[in-house]
């Protein structure tokens, strides 16, 4: 297995370009199954999650070709393929292929999905929405067996603005007969990007980015080239790196509007933040101050940055409170940060962080993707050496992570050590 070895204490300084968005790419790699002909996706992050998803599409008959960050997909001839449970469980978005496959070939069998272990992560909103669209889905022996003679438009109300359910149902409705509305829809930028992609294929979608999305089903969608926008979570992680190391990091090629929640919280904590048309610069010249953070659906503070932000606040002056409202157990970073000298206690859904003056390097373990990112940030700011196990979790979401961090001045190496790779989350 691989570990990250970090020699802490270097200030991160300089500019970095971030890779394409993981979560947009994964959603689009389901939607692409709706299209006949060839779709060329560029700026696709070449990370383990997208490679797994591409492999899954191949099992359903898609023709796939990777060239660096460009992915050519031809879903003209699809069939209900044999999928192995291990591959499907490795990523949550395997499940988002259900609707598109029903729209295209009327049948699919798919083992229940997996993803990072951060909460129960049910799929009931997806199932209710698919049923309203005319699908018949039965779970038997851990496998979803789904069929649909015809998909038809429906009025869907989501109990919670789930990003995944919004994406899955909006995608599926694009080939359903008639109009579909999704109320209480997620407003995440990844939903907007997906709608742009679907529209470029010929779909008719209005309201993406608001809580009411209307989709008018069309008969057929055709492959088109599309560039995946940059990853707002990777971008935010580098900005937090600038803040925690009292450095000065500029992330280029991003939409600053996507960073509003993180940027505002960094400013509140006393970080220096500047924004331009397509860049954000963050750093700190003195110790940050404690703040309160509460995760919310977009445009609130993103749950994906909750753990990295908590790492930053371990070194802030005073007592910070970080409340997680989206997932019930996104807490894998807490014990590990405490091993590094942080002072965090859990109270209900909140982490109460008493800021310390120094973190000290330690042997720690990533339990999921963003917990891993939090530990990397802590390691960069800690005194001495930190070694982080289970790097494969971090590889799910960060392309060229250590190269980018080294470019910014960090001392971080990926080292292979003997030991078993634990099962992927
Ligand atoms: N939920 C349900 N039922 C459902 C669907 C969701 O109860 O059918 C609940 C979830 O359990 C959770 C909440 O609704 O408590 C929000 O979940 P959502 O569906 O929005 O999350 P997701 O689509 O499964 C995506 C990202 C996550 C990110 C969340 C929230 C992908 C592949 N994953 O997950 O990304 O945390 O949206 O923004 O797009 C990550 O990148 O580290 C990551 C976990």
Coordinates of C-alpha atoms and ligand atoms in Angstrom, one line a residue:
X1 CA 0.0 0.0 0.0
X2 CA 1.0 3.6 -0.4
X3 CA 1.6 6.2 2.3
X4 CA 2.1 9.9 2.1
X5 CA 5.2 11.1 4.0
X6 CA 5.0 14.7 4.7
X7 CA 7.7 16.9 6.3
X8 CA 5.6 19.7 7.7
X9 CA 6.4 23.3 8.2
X10 CA 6.8 24.6 4.6
X11 CA 4.5 27.5 3.7
X12 CA 2.6 26.8 0.5
X13 CA 3.2 29.5 -2.0
X14 CA 2.5 29.9 -5.7
X15 CA -0.1 29.1 -8.3
X16 CA -1.9 25.9 -9.1
X17 CA -4.3 24.7 -11.8
X18 CA -6.8 22.2 -10.6
X19 CA -8.1 19.1 -12.4
X20 CA -11.6 18.6 -13.7
X21 CA -14.4 18.1 -11.3
X22 CA -14.7 14.5 -10.0
X23 CA -18.4 14.7 -9.1
X24 CA -19.4 16.4 -12.4
X25 CA -17.4 13.9 -14.4
X26 CA -19.0 11.0 -12.5
X27 CA -22.5 12.4 -13.1
X28 CA -21.8 13.0 -16.8
X29 CA -20.3 9.5 -17.1
X30 CA -23.8 8.2 -16.3
X31 CA -25.7 10.7 -18.5
X32 CA -23.4 9.8 -21.4
X33 CA -25.2 6.5 -21.6
X34 CA -28.2 8.4 -22.9
X35 CA -26.4 9.5 -26.0
X36 CA -26.0 7.7 -29.3
X37 CA -22.8 8.4 -31.2
X38 CA -19.5 9.5 -29.8
X39 CA -19.0 11.9 -26.9
X40 CA -15.6 13.3 -26.2
X41 CA -15.2 14.5 -22.7
X42 CA -12.2 16.6 -22.0
X43 CA -10.6 17.7 -18.7
X44 CA -11.8 14.5 -17.1
X45 CA -9.8 13.9 -13.9
X46 CA -7.9 10.7 -14.3
X47 CA -8.5 9.4 -10.8
X48 CA -9.5 6.0 -9.5
X49 CA -13.3 6.9 -9.3
X50 CA -13.5 7.9 -13.0
X51 CA -11.4 4.9 -14.1
X52 CA -13.8 2.6 -12.2
X53 CA -16.8 4.3 -13.7
X54 CA -15.4 4.0 -17.3
X55 CA -14.8 0.3 -16.7
X56 CA -18.4 0.0 -15.6
X57 CA -19.7 1.7 -18.7
X58 CA -17.6 -0.8 -20.8
X59 CA -19.4 -3.7 -19.1
X60 CA -22.6 -2.3 -20.4
X61 CA -21.3 -2.2 -24.0
X62 CA -19.8 1.3 -24.2
X63 CA -16.7 1.8 -26.2
X64 CA -14.2 3.7 -24.1
X65 CA -10.9 5.3 -24.9
X66 CA -8.7 7.3 -22.5
X67 CA -6.1 9.7 -23.8
X68 CA -4.6 11.6 -20.9
X69 CA -7.6 13.6 -19.5
X70 CA -9.7 13.1 -22.6
X71 CA -12.3 10.3 -22.6
X72 CA -14.0 9.2 -25.7
X73 CA -17.2 7.3 -25.1
X74 CA -19.5 5.6 -27.6
X75 CA -22.8 4.3 -26.0
X76 CA -24.5 3.5 -29.3
X77 CA -24.8 -0.2 -28.5
X78 CA -25.6 -0.9 -24.9
X79 CA -26.7 -4.1 -23.2
X80 CA -27.5 -5.2 -19.7
X81 CA -24.0 -6.3 -18.7
X82 CA -22.6 -8.5 -16.0
X83 CA -21.1 -6.3 -13.3
X84 CA -19.1 -7.5 -10.3
X85 CA -20.2 -6.4 -7.0
X86 CA -16.7 -5.2 -6.0
X87 CA -16.5 -2.7 -8.9
X88 CA -20.0 -1.4 -8.3
X89 CA -19.5 -1.0 -4.5
X90 CA -16.3 0.9 -5.1
X91 CA -18.2 4.0 -6.2
X92 CA -21.6 5.4 -5.3
X93 CA -22.4 6.8 -8.8
X94 CA -22.5 3.3 -10.3
X95 CA -26.2 3.5 -9.2
X96 CA -26.8 6.6 -11.3
X97 CA -26.6 4.3 -14.4
X98 CA -29.9 2.7 -13.5
X99 CA -32.1 5.5 -15.0
X100 CA -30.1 6.1 -18.1
X101 CA -29.9 2.4 -18.9
X102 CA -33.7 2.0 -18.4
X103 CA -34.2 5.0 -20.7
X104 CA -32.0 3.4 -23.4
X105 CA -32.6 -0.4 -23.1
X106 CA -35.4 -0.8 -20.6
X107 CA -33.6 -3.2 -18.2
X108 CA -30.6 -3.3 -15.9
X109 CA -29.3 -5.4 -13.0
X110 CA -26.9 -3.6 -10.7
X111 CA -25.5 -4.5 -7.3
X112 CA -26.3 -1.9 -4.6
X113 CA -23.8 1.0 -4.6
X114 CA -20.9 1.9 -2.2
X115 CA -18.9 5.1 -1.8
X116 CA -17.0 6.7 1.0
X117 CA -18.1 5.5 4.5
X118 CA -19.5 8.8 5.9
X119 CA -23.0 7.9 6.7
X120 CA -25.8 5.5 5.7
X121 CA -26.3 7.1 2.3
X122 CA -29.6 5.5 1.3
X123 CA -30.9 5.7 -2.3
X124 CA -34.6 6.0 -1.4
X125 CA -35.1 9.4 -3.2
X126 CA -33.6 7.9 -6.4
X127 CA -35.9 4.9 -6.1
X128 CA -39.1 7.0 -5.5
X129 CA -38.2 9.2 -8.4
X130 CA -37.5 6.4 -10.7
X131 CA -40.8 4.7 -9.7
X132 CA -42.7 8.0 -10.5
X133 CA -41.0 8.0 -13.9
X134 CA -42.4 4.5 -14.6
X135 CA -39.5 2.2 -13.5
X136 CA -40.0 -1.0 -11.7
X137 CA -37.1 -1.6 -9.3
X138 CA -36.7 -4.7 -7.1
X139 CA -33.8 -5.3 -4.7
X140 CA -33.0 -9.0 -4.4
X141 CA -29.9 -10.5 -2.9
X142 CA -28.1 -7.1 -2.8
X143 CA -28.8 -6.5 -6.5
X144 CA -31.2 -4.0 -8.0
X145 CA -33.2 -5.5 -10.9
X146 CA -34.8 -2.6 -12.8
X147 CA -37.1 -2.6 -15.8
X148 CA -39.3 0.0 -17.6
X149 CA -41.5 -0.5 -20.6
X150 CA -41.7 3.3 -21.0
X151 CA -40.5 6.2 -19.0
X152 CA -42.9 9.1 -18.7
X153 CA -42.6 12.6 -17.2
X154 CA -43.6 13.0 -13.5
X155 CA -43.8 15.5 -10.7
X156 CA -41.1 14.7 -8.3
X157 CA -40.5 16.3 -4.9
X158 CA -37.3 15.5 -3.1
X159 CA -37.5 15.3 0.7
X160 CA -33.9 16.8 0.8
X161 CA -32.1 18.5 -2.0
X162 CA -29.9 15.5 -2.8
X163 CA -27.2 16.2 -5.4
X164 CA -27.2 12.6 -6.6
X165 CA -30.9 12.1 -6.8
X166 CA -31.3 15.5 -8.7
X167 CA -28.7 14.5 -11.2
X168 CA -30.0 10.9 -11.6
X169 CA -33.6 11.9 -12.1
X170 CA -32.9 15.0 -14.3
X171 CA -30.8 12.7 -16.5
X172 CA -33.3 10.0 -16.7
X173 CA -36.2 12.4 -17.4
X174 CA -34.3 13.8 -20.4
X175 CA -35.5 10.7 -22.4
X176 CA -38.9 10.2 -20.7
X177 CA -42.1 11.0 -22.5
X178 CA -43.5 14.4 -21.5
X179 CA -42.5 16.9 -18.8
X180 CA -40.9 16.2 -15.5
X181 CA -40.5 18.7 -12.6
X182 CA -38.1 18.2 -9.8
X183 CA -39.0 20.3 -6.7
X184 CA -36.6 20.9 -3.9
X185 CA -33.8 20.1 -6.3
X186 CA -30.1 20.4 -5.4
X187 CA -28.6 23.6 -6.6
X188 CA -25.0 22.4 -6.7
X189 CA -22.7 23.6 -9.5
X190 CA -22.3 20.0 -10.5
X191 CA -26.1 19.9 -11.3
X192 CA -25.7 23.0 -13.4
X193 CA -22.8 21.5 -15.3
X194 CA -24.7 18.2 -15.9
X195 CA -27.6 20.2 -17.2
X196 CA -25.3 22.0 -19.6
X197 CA -23.9 18.7 -20.8
X198 CA -27.4 17.2 -21.3
X199 CA -28.6 20.3 -23.1
X200 CA -25.6 20.1 -25.4
X201 CA -26.7 16.6 -26.3
X202 CA -30.2 17.9 -27.2
X203 CA -32.0 17.7 -23.9
X204 CA -34.5 20.4 -22.8
X205 CA -33.9 21.5 -19.3
X206 CA -34.8 24.6 -17.4
X207 CA -34.0 25.8 -13.9
X208 CA -30.9 23.8 -13.1
X209 CA -29.1 25.7 -10.3
X210 CA -32.5 26.6 -8.7
X211 CA -34.7 24.5 -6.6
X212 CA -37.2 23.8 -9.4
X213 CA -36.0 22.0 -12.5
X214 CA -38.2 21.3 -15.5
X215 CA -37.3 18.7 -18.1
X216 CA -39.1 18.2 -21.3
X217 CA -38.3 14.7 -22.5
X218 CA -36.9 14.3 -26.0
X219 CA -36.8 11.2 -28.2
X220 CA -33.1 11.0 -28.7
X221 CA -29.8 12.5 -27.6
X222 CA -26.6 12.6 -29.5
X223 CA -23.0 12.6 -28.4
X224 CA -21.2 16.0 -28.4
X225 CA -17.8 17.2 -27.1
X226 CA -17.9 18.6 -23.5
X227 CA -15.3 20.0 -21.2
X228 CA -15.6 19.1 -17.5
X229 CA -15.3 22.3 -15.4
X230 CA -12.6 22.4 -12.7
X231 CA -13.1 20.8 -9.4
X232 CA -14.3 23.2 -6.7
X233 CA -13.3 20.8 -3.9
X234 CA -9.8 20.3 -5.1
X235 CA -9.5 24.1 -5.5
X236 CA -10.8 24.8 -2.0
X237 CA -8.4 22.2 -0.6
X238 CA -5.4 24.1 -2.0
X239 CA -6.8 27.4 -0.7
X240 CA -7.2 25.9 2.7
X241 CA -3.6 24.7 2.3
X242 CA -2.5 28.3 1.8
X243 CA -4.4 29.3 5.0
X244 CA -3.2 26.5 7.3
X245 CA 0.5 26.9 6.3
X246 CA 0.3 30.7 6.6
X247 CA 1.3 30.7 2.9
X248 CA -0.1 32.3 -0.2
X249 CA -1.8 30.1 -2.8
X250 CA -3.6 31.1 -6.0
X251 CA -5.8 28.6 -7.7
X252 CA -6.4 29.4 -11.4
X253 CA -9.0 28.3 -13.9
X254 CA -11.9 28.1 -11.5
X255 CA -15.3 29.8 -11.0
X256 CA -14.8 32.0 -7.9
X257 CA -18.5 32.1 -7.3
X258 CA -18.3 28.3 -6.5
X259 CA -16.0 29.1 -3.6
X260 CA -18.1 31.7 -1.9
X261 CA -18.9 29.7 1.2
X262 CA -15.3 28.6 1.8
X263 CA -13.9 32.0 1.0
X264 CA -16.2 33.8 3.4
X265 CA -15.4 31.4 6.2
X266 CA -11.7 31.9 5.5
X267 CA -12.1 35.6 5.6
X268 CA -14.0 35.4 8.9
X269 CA -11.2 33.4 10.4
X270 CA -8.8 36.2 9.4
X271 CA -7.2 34.7 6.2
X272 CA -6.3 37.0 3.4
X273 CA -8.4 36.2 0.3
X274 CA -8.5 37.9 -3.1
X275 CA -10.6 36.9 -6.1
X276 CA -10.3 37.6 -9.8
X277 CA -12.4 36.6 -12.8
X278 CA -11.2 33.0 -12.8
X279 CA -8.9 32.7 -9.8
X280 CA -8.9 32.9 -6.0
X281 CA -5.9 33.6 -3.8
X282 CA -5.8 32.6 -0.1
X283 CA -3.2 32.8 2.6
X284 CA -2.6 34.0 6.1
X285 CA 0.0 36.3 7.7
X286 CA -0.9 35.5 11.2
X287 CA -2.6 32.8 13.3
X288 CA -6.3 32.4 12.3
X289 CA -9.2 32.9 14.7
X290 CA -11.8 30.4 15.7
X291 CA -15.1 30.4 13.8
X292 CA -18.4 28.5 13.5
X293 CA -19.0 26.4 10.4
X294 CA -22.2 24.6 9.6
X295 CA -22.5 22.4 6.5
X296 CA -25.6 23.0 4.3
X297 CA -26.7 22.1 0.7
X298 CA -25.3 24.5 -1.9
X299 CA -24.9 27.5 -1.6
X300 CA -24.2 26.7 2.0
X301 CA -20.8 25.5 3.3
X302 CA -20.1 22.3 1.5
X303 CA -19.9 19.1 3.5
X304 CA -16.9 18.0 1.4
X305 CA -14.8 20.8 2.9
X306 CA -16.0 20.2 6.4
X307 CA -13.1 17.9 7.4
X308 CA -10.4 20.0 5.6
X309 CA -11.7 23.1 7.3
X310 CA -11.7 21.4 10.6
X311 CA -8.0 20.6 10.1
X312 CA -7.3 24.3 9.4
X313 CA -9.2 25.3 12.6
X314 CA -7.2 23.0 14.8
X315 CA -4.5 25.7 14.8
X316 CA -6.8 28.7 15.1
X317 CA -7.0 30.8 18.2
X318 CA -10.0 30.0 20.3
X319 CA -12.8 27.4 20.1
X320 CA -14.3 26.6 16.8
X321 CA -17.5 24.7 16.2
X322 CA -17.9 22.7 13.0
X323 CA -21.4 21.2 12.6
X324 CA -22.1 18.5 10.0
X325 CA -25.7 18.4 8.9
X326 CA -25.5 16.4 5.7
X327 CA -23.9 13.1 6.8
X328 CA -24.3 11.4 10.2
X329 CA -20.7 10.1 10.4
X330 CA -18.3 12.3 8.5
X331 CA -16.0 12.2 11.5
X332 CA -13.1 9.9 10.5
X333 CA -10.6 12.8 10.7
X334 CA -11.2 13.7 14.3
X335 CA -9.4 10.9 16.2
X336 CA -6.5 11.1 13.7
X337 CA -6.1 14.9 14.1
X338 CA -6.1 14.4 17.8
X339 CA -3.2 12.0 17.4
X340 CA -1.4 14.9 15.9
X341 CA -2.0 17.1 18.9
X342 CA -5.3 18.7 18.0
X343 CA -7.9 19.2 20.7
X344 CA -11.2 18.2 19.2
X345 CA -14.2 16.7 21.0
X346 CA -17.4 15.5 19.4
X347 CA -20.7 16.9 20.7
X348 CA -23.7 15.5 18.8
X349 CA -23.2 16.4 15.1
X350 CA -20.5 19.0 16.0
X351 CA -16.8 19.0 16.4
X352 CA -15.7 21.4 19.1
X353 CA -12.2 22.4 18.3
X354 CA -10.0 24.1 20.9
X355 CA -7.3 25.6 18.8
X356 CA -3.7 24.5 19.7
X357 CA -0.5 26.3 18.8
X358 CA 1.2 23.4 17.1
X359 CA 0.3 20.1 15.5
X360 CA 3.0 17.3 15.7
X361 CA 3.7 14.8 12.9
X362 CA 2.4 11.4 13.6
X363 CA 1.4 8.1 11.9
X364 CA -2.2 8.5 10.9
X365 CA -4.8 6.8 8.7
X366 CA -7.2 8.2 6.1
X367 CA -10.7 6.7 6.6
X368 CA -12.3 8.4 3.6
X369 CA -11.4 10.8 0.8
X370 CA -11.9 14.2 2.6
X371 CA -10.7 12.9 6.0
X372 CA -7.5 12.1 4.0
X373 CA -7.4 15.6 2.6
X374 CA -7.8 17.0 6.1
X375 CA -4.8 14.9 7.3
X376 CA -2.7 16.1 4.4
X377 CA -3.4 19.7 5.3
X378 CA -2.6 19.0 9.0
X379 CA 0.6 17.2 8.0
X380 CA 1.7 20.2 5.9
X381 CA 1.4 22.5 8.9
X382 CA 2.6 20.1 11.6
X383 CA 6.1 20.0 13.2
X384 CA 8.0 17.0 12.0
X385 CA 7.0 14.1 9.8
X386 CA 3.5 12.8 9.2
X387 CA 2.8 9.6 7.5
X388 CA -0.7 9.0 6.2
X389 CA -1.9 5.5 5.4
X390 CA -4.7 4.5 3.0
X391 CA -3.7 7.0 0.3
X392 CA -6.0 5.1 -2.1
X393 CA -8.9 7.0 -0.5
X394 CA -7.3 10.3 -1.3
X395 CA -6.6 9.1 -4.9
X396 CA -10.3 8.9 -5.4
X397 CA -10.7 12.6 -5.6
X398 CA -7.3 14.4 -6.1
X399 CA -5.4 14.2 -9.3
X400 CA -1.7 14.9 -9.1
X401 CA -2.1 15.9 -5.5
X402 CA 1.4 15.4 -4.3
X403 CA 2.9 16.9 -7.5
X404 CA 0.7 20.0 -7.1
X405 CA 1.6 20.3 -3.4
X406 CA 5.3 19.9 -4.1
X407 CA 5.0 22.6 -6.8
X408 CA 3.6 24.9 -4.1
X409 CA 6.6 24.1 -1.9
X410 CA 5.4 21.2 0.2
X411 CA 7.6 18.3 1.1
X412 CA 5.4 15.3 0.4
X413 CA 6.3 11.9 -1.0
X414 CA 4.3 8.8 -1.9
X415 CA 6.0 5.8 -0.6
X416 CA 5.1 2.2 -1.2
X417 CA 5.1 0.1 2.0
X418 CA 4.4 -3.5 2.6
X419 CA 0.8 -4.2 3.8
X420 CA -2.6 -5.0 2.6
X421 CA -4.6 -2.3 0.8
X422 CA -7.9 -2.2 2.8
X423 CA -11.2 -2.4 0.8
X424 CA -12.1 0.8 -0.9
X425 CA -14.9 2.9 0.6
Ligands
LIG1 N1 -30.0 11.0 0.8 C1 -31.0 10.2 1.2 N2 -31.7 9.4 0.3 C2 -31.2 9.5 -1.0 C3 -30.2 10.3 -1.4 C4 -29.5 11.0 -0.4 O1 -31.4 10.2 2.4 O2 -31.8 8.7 -1.9 C5 -29.3 11.8 1.9 C6 -27.8 11.3 2.1 O3 -27.7 10.2 2.9 C7 -27.2 12.6 2.6 C8 -28.0 13.7 1.9 O4 -29.2 13.1 1.4 O5 -27.5 12.6 4.0 C9 -27.2 14.3 0.8 O6 -26.8 13.4 -0.1 P1 -26.6 13.6 -1.6 O7 -27.5 12.7 -2.4 O8 -26.7 15.1 -1.9 O9 -25.1 13.1 -1.9 P2 -24.5 12.2 -3.0 O10 -25.1 12.7 -4.3 O11 -24.6 10.8 -2.7 C10 -22.6 13.9 -3.7 C11 -21.2 13.8 -3.8 C12 -20.6 13.8 -2.4 C13 -21.1 15.1 -1.7 C14 -22.6 15.1 -1.7 C15 -23.1 16.4 -1.1 C16 -20.8 12.5 -5.8 C17 -20.2 11.3 -6.4 N3 -20.8 12.6 -4.5 O12 -23.0 12.7 -3.0 O13 -19.2 13.9 -2.6 O14 -20.6 15.0 -0.3 O15 -23.1 15.1 -3.0 O16 -22.7 17.5 -1.7 O17 -21.3 13.4 -6.5 C18 -16.9 13.6 -2.0 O18 -16.6 14.1 -3.1 O19 -16.1 13.5 -1.0 C19 -18.3 13.2 -1.7 C20 -18.7 12.4 -0.8

